[in-house]
Short mmCIF file of C-alpha atoms and ligand atoms in Angstrom, two decimals:
data_model
loop_
_atom_site.label_atom_id
_atom_site.label_comp_id
_atom_site.label_asym_id
_atom_site.label_seq_id
_atom_site.Cartn_x
_atom_site.Cartn_y
_atom_site.Cartn_z
CA UNK U 1 32.96 -53.99 -6.97
CA UNK U 2 31.73 -50.41 -6.86
CA UNK U 3 32.71 -47.61 -4.54
CA UNK U 4 34.32 -47.91 -1.12
CA UNK U 5 31.98 -47.45 1.86
CA UNK U 6 33.51 -44.17 3.00
CA UNK U 7 33.42 -42.63 -0.49
CA UNK U 8 33.25 -38.85 -0.19
CA UNK U 9 30.14 -37.63 -2.00
CA UNK U 10 29.44 -33.92 -2.07
CA UNK U 11 29.46 -30.64 -3.92
CA UNK U 12 31.95 -27.94 -4.86
CA UNK U 13 32.07 -24.14 -4.78
CA UNK U 14 34.56 -21.27 -4.73
CA UNK U 15 34.54 -18.22 -2.45
CA UNK U 16 34.67 -15.62 -5.23
CA UNK U 17 31.71 -17.20 -7.03
CA UNK U 18 29.29 -17.59 -4.15
CA UNK U 19 30.16 -15.70 -0.96
CA UNK U 20 29.40 -12.13 -1.96
CA UNK U 21 29.96 -9.66 0.94
CA UNK U 22 32.92 -8.47 -1.10
CA UNK U 23 33.95 -5.71 1.26
CA UNK U 24 32.42 -6.90 4.48
CA UNK U 25 34.28 -7.43 7.75
CA UNK U 26 37.51 -6.09 6.38
CA UNK U 27 37.77 -8.11 3.17
CA UNK U 28 40.00 -6.59 0.49
CA UNK U 29 39.33 -6.62 -3.23
CA UNK U 30 40.08 -9.72 -5.22
CA UNK U 31 40.93 -9.34 -8.90
CA UNK U 32 37.63 -11.13 -9.60
CA UNK U 33 35.79 -8.19 -8.04
CA UNK U 34 36.80 -6.18 -11.14
CA UNK U 35 35.19 -8.59 -13.60
CA UNK U 36 31.78 -7.89 -15.11
CA UNK U 37 29.24 -10.41 -16.44
CA UNK U 38 28.13 -11.57 -19.86
CA UNK U 39 29.47 -10.13 -23.12
CA UNK U 40 31.78 -7.64 -21.42
CA UNK U 41 33.55 -10.21 -19.27
CA UNK U 42 36.00 -11.37 -21.91
CA UNK U 43 37.45 -7.84 -22.11
CA UNK U 44 39.21 -7.78 -18.71
CA UNK U 45 39.50 -11.58 -18.65
CA UNK U 46 41.42 -11.94 -21.91
CA UNK U 47 42.77 -8.39 -22.35
CA UNK U 48 43.43 -7.16 -18.82
CA UNK U 49 46.29 -4.98 -20.09
CA UNK U 50 43.62 -2.84 -21.76
CA UNK U 51 40.45 -3.36 -19.78
CA UNK U 52 41.04 -4.33 -16.15
CA UNK U 53 40.34 -0.78 -15.00
CA UNK U 54 37.34 -0.13 -17.24
CA UNK U 55 34.11 0.82 -15.47
CA UNK U 56 31.37 -1.75 -15.97
CA UNK U 57 27.75 -1.59 -14.96
CA UNK U 58 27.56 -4.78 -12.90
CA UNK U 59 30.02 -6.95 -10.96
CA UNK U 60 28.52 -10.34 -10.10
CA UNK U 61 31.03 -11.28 -7.38
CA UNK U 62 30.08 -8.35 -5.16
CA UNK U 63 26.91 -9.97 -3.86
CA UNK U 64 27.05 -13.24 -5.69
CA UNK U 65 24.58 -15.64 -4.03
CA UNK U 66 25.38 -14.28 -0.57
CA UNK U 67 26.60 -17.50 1.03
CA UNK U 68 28.37 -15.21 3.50
CA UNK U 69 25.05 -14.50 5.20
CA UNK U 70 23.16 -17.65 4.24
CA UNK U 71 25.68 -20.39 4.96
CA UNK U 72 23.55 -22.00 7.67
CA UNK U 73 20.57 -22.45 5.38
CA UNK U 74 22.79 -23.68 2.53
CA UNK U 75 24.73 -26.15 4.63
CA UNK U 76 21.45 -27.53 6.00
CA UNK U 77 20.39 -28.22 2.41
CA UNK U 78 23.72 -29.91 1.63
CA UNK U 79 23.24 -32.05 4.73
CA UNK U 80 19.75 -32.96 3.59
CA UNK U 81 21.23 -34.26 0.33
CA UNK U 82 23.54 -36.40 2.45
CA UNK U 83 26.84 -34.68 1.62
CA UNK U 84 29.89 -36.30 3.22
CA UNK U 85 32.22 -33.59 1.92
CA UNK U 86 31.90 -29.96 0.89
CA UNK U 87 34.47 -28.30 -1.33
CA UNK U 88 34.92 -24.58 -0.79
CA UNK U 89 37.77 -22.12 -1.01
CA UNK U 90 39.05 -19.57 1.42
CA UNK U 91 39.08 -16.07 0.00
CA UNK U 92 42.68 -14.97 0.32
CA UNK U 93 41.77 -11.22 0.47
CA UNK U 94 39.33 -11.97 3.29
CA UNK U 95 42.29 -13.12 5.38
CA UNK U 96 44.93 -10.73 4.03
CA UNK U 97 42.97 -7.86 2.42
CA UNK U 98 45.95 -6.55 0.46
CA UNK U 99 47.91 -9.77 0.45
CA UNK U 100 51.10 -8.22 1.83
CA UNK U 101 50.14 -7.54 5.45
CA UNK U 102 51.92 -9.37 8.22
CA UNK U 103 48.84 -9.78 10.44
CA UNK U 104 45.67 -11.50 9.26
CA UNK U 105 42.13 -10.11 9.42
CA UNK U 106 40.52 -11.80 12.42
CA UNK U 107 36.95 -11.24 11.20
CA UNK U 108 37.75 -13.15 8.02
CA UNK U 109 39.25 -16.05 9.96
CA UNK U 110 36.22 -16.10 12.25
CA UNK U 111 33.85 -16.48 9.28
CA UNK U 112 35.52 -19.73 8.18
CA UNK U 113 35.55 -21.01 11.77
CA UNK U 114 31.79 -20.55 11.75
CA UNK U 115 31.41 -22.32 8.40
CA UNK U 116 33.57 -25.28 9.47
CA UNK U 117 31.67 -25.55 12.76
CA UNK U 118 28.39 -25.59 10.89
CA UNK U 119 29.65 -28.35 8.57
CA UNK U 120 30.85 -30.31 11.59
CA UNK U 121 27.32 -30.32 13.03
CA UNK U 122 26.32 -32.51 10.10
CA UNK U 123 29.58 -34.47 9.91
CA UNK U 124 30.41 -32.93 6.56
CA UNK U 125 34.14 -32.96 5.87
CA UNK U 126 35.45 -29.70 4.38
CA UNK U 127 37.75 -29.86 1.35
CA UNK U 128 39.44 -26.49 1.13
CA UNK U 129 41.13 -24.79 -1.82
CA UNK U 130 43.66 -22.21 -0.66
CA UNK U 131 43.78 -20.31 -3.93
CA UNK U 132 40.77 -20.42 -6.25
CA UNK U 133 41.07 -17.62 -8.85
CA UNK U 134 41.24 -15.15 -5.97
CA UNK U 135 44.55 -13.26 -5.96
CA UNK U 136 44.29 -10.07 -3.87
CA UNK U 137 43.92 -7.19 -6.35
CA UNK U 138 46.58 -5.19 -4.53
CA UNK U 139 49.17 -7.88 -5.32
CA UNK U 140 48.12 -7.84 -8.98
CA UNK U 141 48.53 -4.07 -9.14
CA UNK U 142 51.73 -3.74 -7.15
CA UNK U 143 53.82 -6.80 -8.02
CA UNK U 144 52.06 -8.29 -11.05
CA UNK U 145 50.50 -11.25 -9.27
CA UNK U 146 52.27 -14.56 -9.73
CA UNK U 147 54.85 -13.11 -12.16
CA UNK U 148 56.74 -11.87 -9.14
CA UNK U 149 58.76 -14.14 -6.88
CA UNK U 150 57.67 -12.05 -3.92
CA UNK U 151 54.15 -13.48 -4.06
CA UNK U 152 55.47 -16.87 -2.98
CA UNK U 153 56.20 -15.50 0.50
CA UNK U 154 52.80 -13.82 0.73
CA UNK U 155 51.04 -17.02 -0.30
CA UNK U 156 53.01 -19.17 2.12
CA UNK U 157 52.36 -16.74 4.98
CA UNK U 158 48.63 -16.78 4.18
CA UNK U 159 48.64 -20.58 3.90
CA UNK U 160 50.46 -20.99 7.18
CA UNK U 161 47.93 -18.83 8.98
CA UNK U 162 44.92 -20.80 7.75
CA UNK U 163 46.55 -24.23 7.99
CA UNK U 164 47.42 -23.46 11.61
CA UNK U 165 44.07 -21.93 12.47
CA UNK U 166 41.99 -24.80 11.07
CA UNK U 167 44.36 -27.67 11.82
CA UNK U 168 41.72 -29.55 13.81
CA UNK U 169 38.80 -28.67 11.54
CA UNK U 170 40.04 -29.43 8.04
CA UNK U 171 41.94 -32.47 6.78
CA UNK U 172 41.78 -32.17 2.95
CA UNK U 173 43.46 -29.20 1.26
CA UNK U 174 44.14 -28.16 -2.34
CA UNK U 175 46.97 -25.68 -2.89
CA UNK U 176 45.76 -24.03 -6.13
CA UNK U 177 42.60 -24.48 -8.17
CA UNK U 178 43.16 -25.67 -11.77
CA UNK U 179 46.85 -24.80 -11.81
CA UNK U 180 47.04 -25.26 -15.60
CA UNK U 181 44.50 -22.44 -16.02
CA UNK U 182 47.42 -20.00 -15.67
CA UNK U 183 48.29 -20.89 -19.27
CA UNK U 184 44.72 -20.46 -20.57
CA UNK U 185 43.26 -17.54 -18.63
CA UNK U 186 46.40 -16.01 -17.05
CA UNK U 187 44.44 -13.29 -15.26
CA UNK U 188 42.34 -15.56 -13.08
CA UNK U 189 44.89 -18.37 -13.01
CA UNK U 190 47.81 -16.22 -11.94
CA UNK U 191 46.76 -12.60 -11.57
CA UNK U 192 48.81 -11.94 -14.72
CA UNK U 193 48.53 -8.91 -16.95
CA UNK U 194 50.66 -9.59 -19.99
CA UNK U 195 51.67 -6.76 -22.29
CA UNK U 196 51.56 -7.27 -26.05
CA UNK U 197 55.31 -6.86 -26.51
CA UNK U 198 56.13 -9.53 -23.93
CA UNK U 199 56.92 -13.20 -24.56
CA UNK U 200 53.64 -14.54 -23.25
CA UNK U 201 55.01 -17.99 -22.50
CA UNK U 202 57.95 -16.57 -20.58
CA UNK U 203 55.56 -14.75 -18.23
CA UNK U 204 53.24 -17.74 -17.91
CA UNK U 205 55.88 -20.38 -17.18
CA UNK U 206 57.78 -18.14 -14.79
CA UNK U 207 54.51 -17.58 -12.91
CA UNK U 208 53.87 -21.33 -13.08
CA UNK U 209 57.25 -21.94 -11.44
CA UNK U 210 56.25 -19.61 -8.63
CA UNK U 211 52.88 -21.37 -8.25
CA UNK U 212 54.62 -24.74 -8.15
CA UNK U 213 57.27 -23.73 -5.62
CA UNK U 214 54.61 -22.05 -3.46
CA UNK U 215 52.50 -25.21 -3.58
CA UNK U 216 55.42 -27.34 -2.36
CA UNK U 217 56.32 -24.85 0.36
CA UNK U 218 52.72 -24.81 1.57
CA UNK U 219 52.73 -28.62 1.56
CA UNK U 220 55.86 -28.59 3.70
CA UNK U 221 54.32 -26.15 6.17
CA UNK U 222 51.09 -28.16 6.20
CA UNK U 223 52.84 -31.40 7.14
CA UNK U 224 54.75 -29.64 9.91
CA UNK U 225 51.50 -28.33 11.35
CA UNK U 226 49.57 -31.57 11.04
CA UNK U 227 51.12 -34.69 9.52
CA UNK U 228 47.60 -36.07 9.04
CA UNK U 229 46.73 -33.39 6.50
CA UNK U 230 46.07 -34.67 3.00
CA UNK U 231 47.30 -32.21 0.38
CA UNK U 232 46.21 -32.31 -3.23
CA UNK U 233 46.99 -30.60 -6.50
CA UNK U 234 44.16 -29.66 -8.86
CA UNK U 235 44.09 -29.99 -12.64
CA UNK U 236 41.53 -28.80 -15.18
CA UNK U 237 41.51 -32.21 -16.82
CA UNK U 238 39.96 -33.69 -19.94
CA UNK U 239 41.86 -36.08 -22.18
CA UNK U 240 42.87 -34.68 -25.56
CA UNK U 241 42.04 -37.10 -28.39
CA UNK U 242 43.65 -37.20 -31.82
CA UNK U 243 41.37 -35.94 -34.58
CA UNK U 244 42.28 -38.92 -36.83
CA UNK U 245 44.52 -42.02 -36.61
CA UNK U 246 47.16 -40.09 -38.55
CA UNK U 247 50.28 -40.51 -36.36
CA UNK U 248 50.89 -36.77 -36.67
CA UNK U 249 47.51 -36.09 -35.09
CA UNK U 250 48.30 -38.59 -32.34
CA UNK U 251 51.57 -36.77 -31.70
CA UNK U 252 49.75 -33.42 -31.60
CA UNK U 253 47.30 -34.82 -29.05
CA UNK U 254 50.20 -36.12 -26.95
CA UNK U 255 51.73 -32.64 -26.93
CA UNK U 256 48.42 -31.04 -25.93
CA UNK U 257 48.00 -33.51 -23.09
CA UNK U 258 51.49 -32.71 -21.88
CA UNK U 259 50.63 -29.00 -21.78
CA UNK U 260 48.15 -29.90 -19.03
CA UNK U 261 50.00 -32.72 -17.27
CA UNK U 262 53.17 -30.62 -17.10
CA UNK U 263 51.99 -29.00 -13.86
CA UNK U 264 50.89 -32.22 -12.21
CA UNK U 265 54.07 -33.99 -13.29
CA UNK U 266 55.91 -31.48 -11.11
CA UNK U 267 53.47 -31.51 -8.20
CA UNK U 268 53.12 -35.27 -8.09
CA UNK U 269 56.59 -36.52 -9.07
CA UNK U 270 58.45 -33.58 -7.58
CA UNK U 271 60.44 -32.68 -10.65
CA UNK U 272 60.13 -31.03 -14.04
CA UNK U 273 59.30 -33.69 -16.65
CA UNK U 274 61.80 -34.80 -19.29
CA UNK U 275 59.98 -32.92 -22.05
CA UNK U 276 60.13 -29.58 -20.17
CA UNK U 277 63.58 -28.69 -21.51
CA UNK U 278 62.46 -28.95 -25.12
CA UNK U 279 59.16 -27.18 -24.44
CA UNK U 280 60.98 -24.26 -22.86
CA UNK U 281 63.49 -24.13 -25.71
CA UNK U 282 60.73 -24.15 -28.34
CA UNK U 283 58.82 -21.41 -26.52
CA UNK U 284 61.87 -19.27 -25.79
CA UNK U 285 61.38 -19.62 -22.05
CA UNK U 286 64.22 -19.31 -19.55
CA UNK U 287 63.18 -19.99 -15.97
CA UNK U 288 64.65 -18.02 -13.16
CA UNK U 289 65.08 -20.21 -10.12
CA UNK U 290 66.38 -19.70 -6.63
CA UNK U 291 68.71 -22.03 -4.78
CA UNK U 292 66.69 -24.76 -3.16
CA UNK U 293 63.67 -24.53 -5.49
CA UNK U 294 64.27 -27.92 -7.10
CA UNK U 295 64.89 -29.50 -3.70
CA UNK U 296 61.66 -28.14 -2.25
CA UNK U 297 59.71 -29.43 -5.27
CA UNK U 298 61.30 -32.85 -4.86
CA UNK U 299 60.80 -33.07 -1.11
CA UNK U 300 57.14 -32.07 -0.92
CA UNK U 301 54.96 -33.63 -3.60
CA UNK U 302 51.20 -33.90 -3.15
CA UNK U 303 49.35 -36.80 -1.53
CA UNK U 304 46.50 -37.01 -4.00
CA UNK U 305 45.50 -35.72 -7.42
CA UNK U 306 42.28 -33.79 -7.73
CA UNK U 307 40.80 -32.56 -10.97
CA UNK U 308 37.83 -30.99 -12.68
CA UNK U 309 36.29 -32.77 -15.63
CA UNK U 310 33.69 -31.27 -17.93
CA UNK U 311 34.69 -32.49 -21.36
CA UNK U 312 37.29 -34.24 -23.50
CA UNK U 313 39.09 -32.30 -26.26
CA UNK U 314 40.11 -32.94 -29.83
CA UNK U 315 43.36 -31.91 -31.53
CA UNK U 316 44.79 -32.02 -35.03
CA UNK U 317 48.31 -31.59 -36.39
CA UNK U 318 46.93 -29.73 -39.39
CA UNK U 319 46.88 -25.95 -38.88
CA UNK U 320 44.03 -25.59 -41.38
CA UNK U 321 41.94 -28.12 -39.46
CA UNK U 322 42.74 -26.43 -36.15
CA UNK U 323 41.30 -23.17 -37.48
CA UNK U 324 37.89 -24.79 -37.01
CA UNK U 325 38.43 -24.90 -33.26
CA UNK U 326 35.80 -23.39 -31.08
CA UNK U 327 37.61 -20.38 -29.68
CA UNK U 328 35.03 -19.22 -27.17
CA UNK U 329 36.18 -21.54 -24.42
CA UNK U 330 39.25 -21.55 -22.24
CA UNK U 331 40.12 -24.89 -23.84
CA UNK U 332 39.63 -24.57 -27.58
CA UNK U 333 38.72 -27.88 -29.18
CA UNK U 334 37.64 -29.30 -32.51
CA UNK U 335 34.12 -30.67 -32.69
CA UNK U 336 33.93 -34.38 -31.97
CA UNK U 337 31.25 -35.85 -34.28
CA UNK U 338 30.43 -38.52 -31.69
CA UNK U 339 29.52 -36.03 -28.96
CA UNK U 340 26.76 -33.56 -28.22
CA UNK U 341 27.47 -30.21 -26.62
CA UNK U 342 25.89 -27.99 -23.96
CA UNK U 343 24.42 -24.58 -24.81
CA UNK U 344 27.86 -23.16 -24.06
CA UNK U 345 29.55 -25.54 -26.49
CA UNK U 346 31.08 -27.84 -23.86
CA UNK U 347 31.10 -31.34 -25.39
CA UNK U 348 29.54 -34.04 -23.26
CA UNK U 349 31.69 -37.16 -22.94
CA UNK U 350 31.06 -39.47 -19.96
CA UNK U 351 33.38 -42.19 -21.30
CA UNK U 352 36.01 -39.47 -21.53
CA UNK U 353 35.87 -39.25 -17.75
CA UNK U 354 36.70 -42.95 -17.48
CA UNK U 355 39.55 -42.52 -19.96
CA UNK U 356 40.87 -39.42 -18.16
CA UNK U 357 40.77 -41.14 -14.76
CA UNK U 358 42.66 -44.15 -16.06
CA UNK U 359 45.26 -41.95 -17.76
CA UNK U 360 45.88 -39.86 -14.64
CA UNK U 361 46.03 -42.88 -12.36
CA UNK U 362 48.39 -44.75 -14.69
CA UNK U 363 50.63 -41.69 -14.78
CA UNK U 364 50.88 -41.00 -11.04
CA UNK U 365 49.52 -43.99 -9.06
CA UNK U 366 48.14 -41.71 -6.38
CA UNK U 367 44.53 -41.53 -5.19
CA UNK U 368 42.31 -39.32 -7.33
CA UNK U 369 39.54 -36.96 -6.26
CA UNK U 370 36.98 -35.61 -8.76
CA UNK U 371 36.41 -32.15 -7.33
CA UNK U 372 34.37 -30.66 -10.20
CA UNK U 373 31.99 -32.13 -12.73
CA UNK U 374 28.68 -30.76 -13.85
CA UNK U 375 26.40 -29.36 -16.50
CA UNK U 376 25.97 -25.62 -16.95
CA UNK U 377 22.47 -25.06 -18.33
CA UNK U 378 19.56 -22.65 -18.37
CA UNK U 379 16.87 -23.71 -15.90
CA UNK U 380 13.29 -22.57 -16.20
CA UNK U 381 10.55 -22.77 -13.61
CA UNK U 382 7.42 -24.55 -14.89
CA UNK U 383 3.85 -23.40 -14.18
CA UNK U 384 4.04 -25.01 -10.73
CA UNK U 385 7.25 -23.21 -9.94
CA UNK U 386 9.32 -26.41 -10.17
CA UNK U 387 12.60 -26.99 -11.97
CA UNK U 388 12.57 -30.31 -13.77
CA UNK U 389 16.23 -30.57 -14.74
CA UNK U 390 16.32 -34.02 -16.30
CA UNK U 391 19.19 -32.92 -18.58
CA UNK U 392 21.34 -32.34 -15.48
CA UNK U 393 20.35 -35.66 -13.94
CA UNK U 394 21.27 -37.38 -17.22
CA UNK U 395 24.67 -35.67 -17.26
CA UNK U 396 25.55 -36.66 -13.72
CA UNK U 397 24.13 -40.17 -14.06
CA UNK U 398 26.20 -40.89 -17.15
CA UNK U 399 29.36 -39.46 -15.60
CA UNK U 400 28.92 -41.20 -12.26
CA UNK U 401 28.37 -44.49 -14.09
CA UNK U 402 31.66 -44.07 -15.95
CA UNK U 403 33.39 -42.95 -12.77
CA UNK U 404 32.34 -46.24 -11.15
CA UNK U 405 33.54 -48.10 -14.24
CA UNK U 406 36.94 -46.45 -13.81
CA UNK U 407 37.03 -47.53 -10.16
CA UNK U 408 36.22 -51.05 -11.31
CA UNK U 409 39.11 -50.69 -13.79
CA UNK U 410 41.33 -50.30 -10.72
CA UNK U 411 41.53 -46.54 -10.20
CA UNK U 412 41.76 -45.41 -6.57
CA UNK U 413 39.19 -42.65 -6.00
CA UNK U 414 38.53 -40.71 -2.79
CA UNK U 415 35.40 -38.83 -3.74
CA UNK U 416 33.22 -36.85 -6.13
CA UNK U 417 32.06 -33.27 -5.63
CA UNK U 418 29.70 -31.91 -8.28
CA UNK U 419 30.53 -28.39 -9.42
CA UNK U 420 28.23 -25.60 -8.28
CA UNK U 421 26.01 -27.87 -6.17
CA UNK U 422 24.11 -24.64 -5.49
CA UNK U 423 23.72 -22.19 -8.41
CA UNK U 424 26.54 -19.66 -8.39
CA UNK U 425 28.35 -17.18 -10.65
CA UNK U 426 30.10 -18.68 -13.68
CA UNK U 427 33.86 -18.14 -13.69
CA UNK U 428 34.11 -17.99 -17.45
CA UNK U 429 31.10 -15.82 -18.27
CA UNK U 430 30.07 -14.18 -14.98
CA UNK U 431 26.52 -15.30 -15.70
CA UNK U 432 24.00 -16.67 -13.21
CA UNK U 433 21.98 -18.29 -15.96
CA UNK U 434 24.72 -20.83 -16.61
CA UNK U 435 23.48 -22.92 -13.71
CA UNK U 436 25.04 -26.08 -12.30
CA UNK U 437 23.13 -26.52 -9.04
CA UNK U 438 20.86 -29.08 -7.46
CA UNK U 439 19.64 -26.02 -5.57
CA UNK U 440 18.20 -23.10 -7.54
CA UNK U 441 19.00 -19.54 -6.49
CA UNK U 442 16.63 -16.74 -7.49
CA UNK U 443 19.01 -14.27 -9.07
CA UNK U 444 19.60 -13.16 -12.65
CA UNK U 445 22.53 -11.90 -14.69
CA UNK U 446 22.14 -8.27 -13.66
CA UNK U 447 21.53 -8.76 -9.95
CA UNK U 448 17.72 -9.00 -9.75
CA UNK U 449 16.07 -11.66 -7.61
CA UNK U 450 15.27 -12.54 -4.02
CA UNK U 451 18.22 -14.94 -3.57
CA UNK U 452 15.69 -17.47 -2.33
CA UNK U 453 16.83 -21.12 -2.51
CA UNK U 454 14.71 -23.83 -4.10
CA UNK U 455 15.32 -27.56 -4.63
CA UNK U 456 15.43 -28.75 -8.23
CA UNK U 457 14.37 -32.24 -9.32
CA UNK U 458 18.04 -33.21 -9.31
CA UNK U 459 18.20 -32.52 -5.55
CA UNK U 460 16.24 -35.65 -4.67
CA UNK U 461 17.97 -37.62 -7.37
CA UNK U 462 21.45 -36.82 -6.00
CA UNK U 463 20.25 -37.53 -2.47
CA UNK U 464 19.28 -41.03 -3.52
CA UNK U 465 22.59 -41.55 -5.36
CA UNK U 466 24.48 -40.69 -2.18
CA UNK U 467 22.21 -42.78 0.06
CA UNK U 468 22.80 -45.83 -2.17
CA UNK U 469 26.53 -45.07 -2.52
CA UNK U 470 26.12 -44.86 -6.28
CA UNK U 471 24.13 -48.08 -6.72
CA UNK U 472 20.82 -46.40 -7.49
CA UNK U 473 21.35 -44.00 -10.37
CA UNK U 474 17.84 -44.11 -11.84
P1 P53 B 501 32.23 -21.88 -15.76
C1 P53 B 501 37.05 -23.27 -18.15
C2 P53 B 501 37.21 -24.59 -18.51
C3 P53 B 501 37.24 -25.57 -17.53
C4 P53 B 501 37.10 -25.22 -16.19
O1 P53 B 501 33.26 -23.04 -15.41
C5 P53 B 501 36.95 -23.90 -15.85
C6 P53 B 501 36.92 -22.92 -16.82
C7 P53 B 501 36.76 -21.48 -16.45
O2 P53 B 501 35.71 -20.96 -17.18
O3 P53 B 501 36.87 -23.50 -14.56
C8 P53 B 501 36.38 -24.37 -13.55
O4 P53 B 501 31.84 -21.26 -14.46
C9 P53 B 501 36.60 -23.61 -12.27
C10 P53 B 501 35.35 -23.08 -11.65
C11 P53 B 501 34.33 -22.81 -12.73
C12 P53 B 501 33.96 -24.12 -13.38
O5 P53 B 501 35.11 -24.74 -13.92
O6 P53 B 501 32.96 -20.96 -16.64
O7 P53 B 501 37.39 -24.27 -11.32
O8 P53 B 501 35.68 -21.96 -10.88
O9 P53 B 501 33.20 -22.15 -12.28
C13 P53 B 501 32.92 -24.02 -14.47
O10 P53 B 501 31.06 -22.55 -16.41
#
């Protein structure tokens, strides 16, 4: 029992959170380049209709951790840890600065050639997300991001260019990061600015339809370019539990789970699930479709299911009880008395990973890939300048143990990439101090620091986990 020999161990990142060089070599602005850090971030993130064009004092994505200039040093460190796979995204506005050009930006394409070549030197397989919270700002401003049907063509043109360019360098692709995030943080999930008078769900589910059709079209194009490509969807996962055994709570949890699985039901099975009709009716949503949309969804489902897992969630049927939900997170949840939480209130539930994996696998029977899991925490250097991050080691150890238990339960699993294997900018808060890495980066929340890289204690720990293929977790 245990993991297969060619199990893909590695780490995960996203262009907008670690590349920096936000205007270099012809890159255009991404909507993320308008987001500040810390307390101010929720303003444009959750109320873009009021605040997207506010002037803020600091934008963390502009320099980020400067992977753009330091990729050789960083990839050497990943190789030293023994990575078999490295998850990254391509910055869409680096390739099409405004999103609606017909010709791509060669300098942007060249950068990713260089990165893939560097990974190849160490036999590290790239796992590439085409769209990770990175809609070109111009498309947000001119056509409303994913609310407009027109974006499907722009996305497919962009995808075709990169799939063609890297057809011999990349095998594993994800069409959209955390597709269900469009319903939770519509700005980063779909480049959506929703006005107060609008039916929010109408905008979100129409955008979701565009994301889904675009994903299938990109899958079609991908298979035409290289039939060996493996294309995955990506879900922000985390099983929703019922608050009590009251059947009404169980039903409420079922509904909450469906809110997430809805997207993957379409991407994996190729059709809208049976419950969609009622959901749309209840929410007052009428989808506009074009001829051939349902056929394209049906004909081009994904090959594997990837997901992020940080936490499970807890749901009640009682509106009074639900008022106690922790609202600060993208996924509001009740407090589970059996779990501890991180400093950011994310509840730690390793067994929840095993449950989630079994649920997803039972639902789709396709190989899974854990493409994000990790512990955002404040790291401090001790008097010797070391970072002894035992809390992070504990988090990963407990989750990897349960991941292996799920594989022993019978779940097919391709790999595991820890989120933010090198410290990077938080998507939710824009902070640097919410660190996930095995590699420390000297940079703070307002842009001070040398950007120097330093191994944490967890670096050697993860190295040994990979070397033993998950057998030595101590
Ligand atoms: P941060 C919320 C809940 C679950 C996953 O998140 C999320 C978010 C967004 O805040 O996003 C994923 O940086 C995402 C990454 C992100 C990571 O989780 O807010 O795919 O881009 O950085 C961790 O702590």
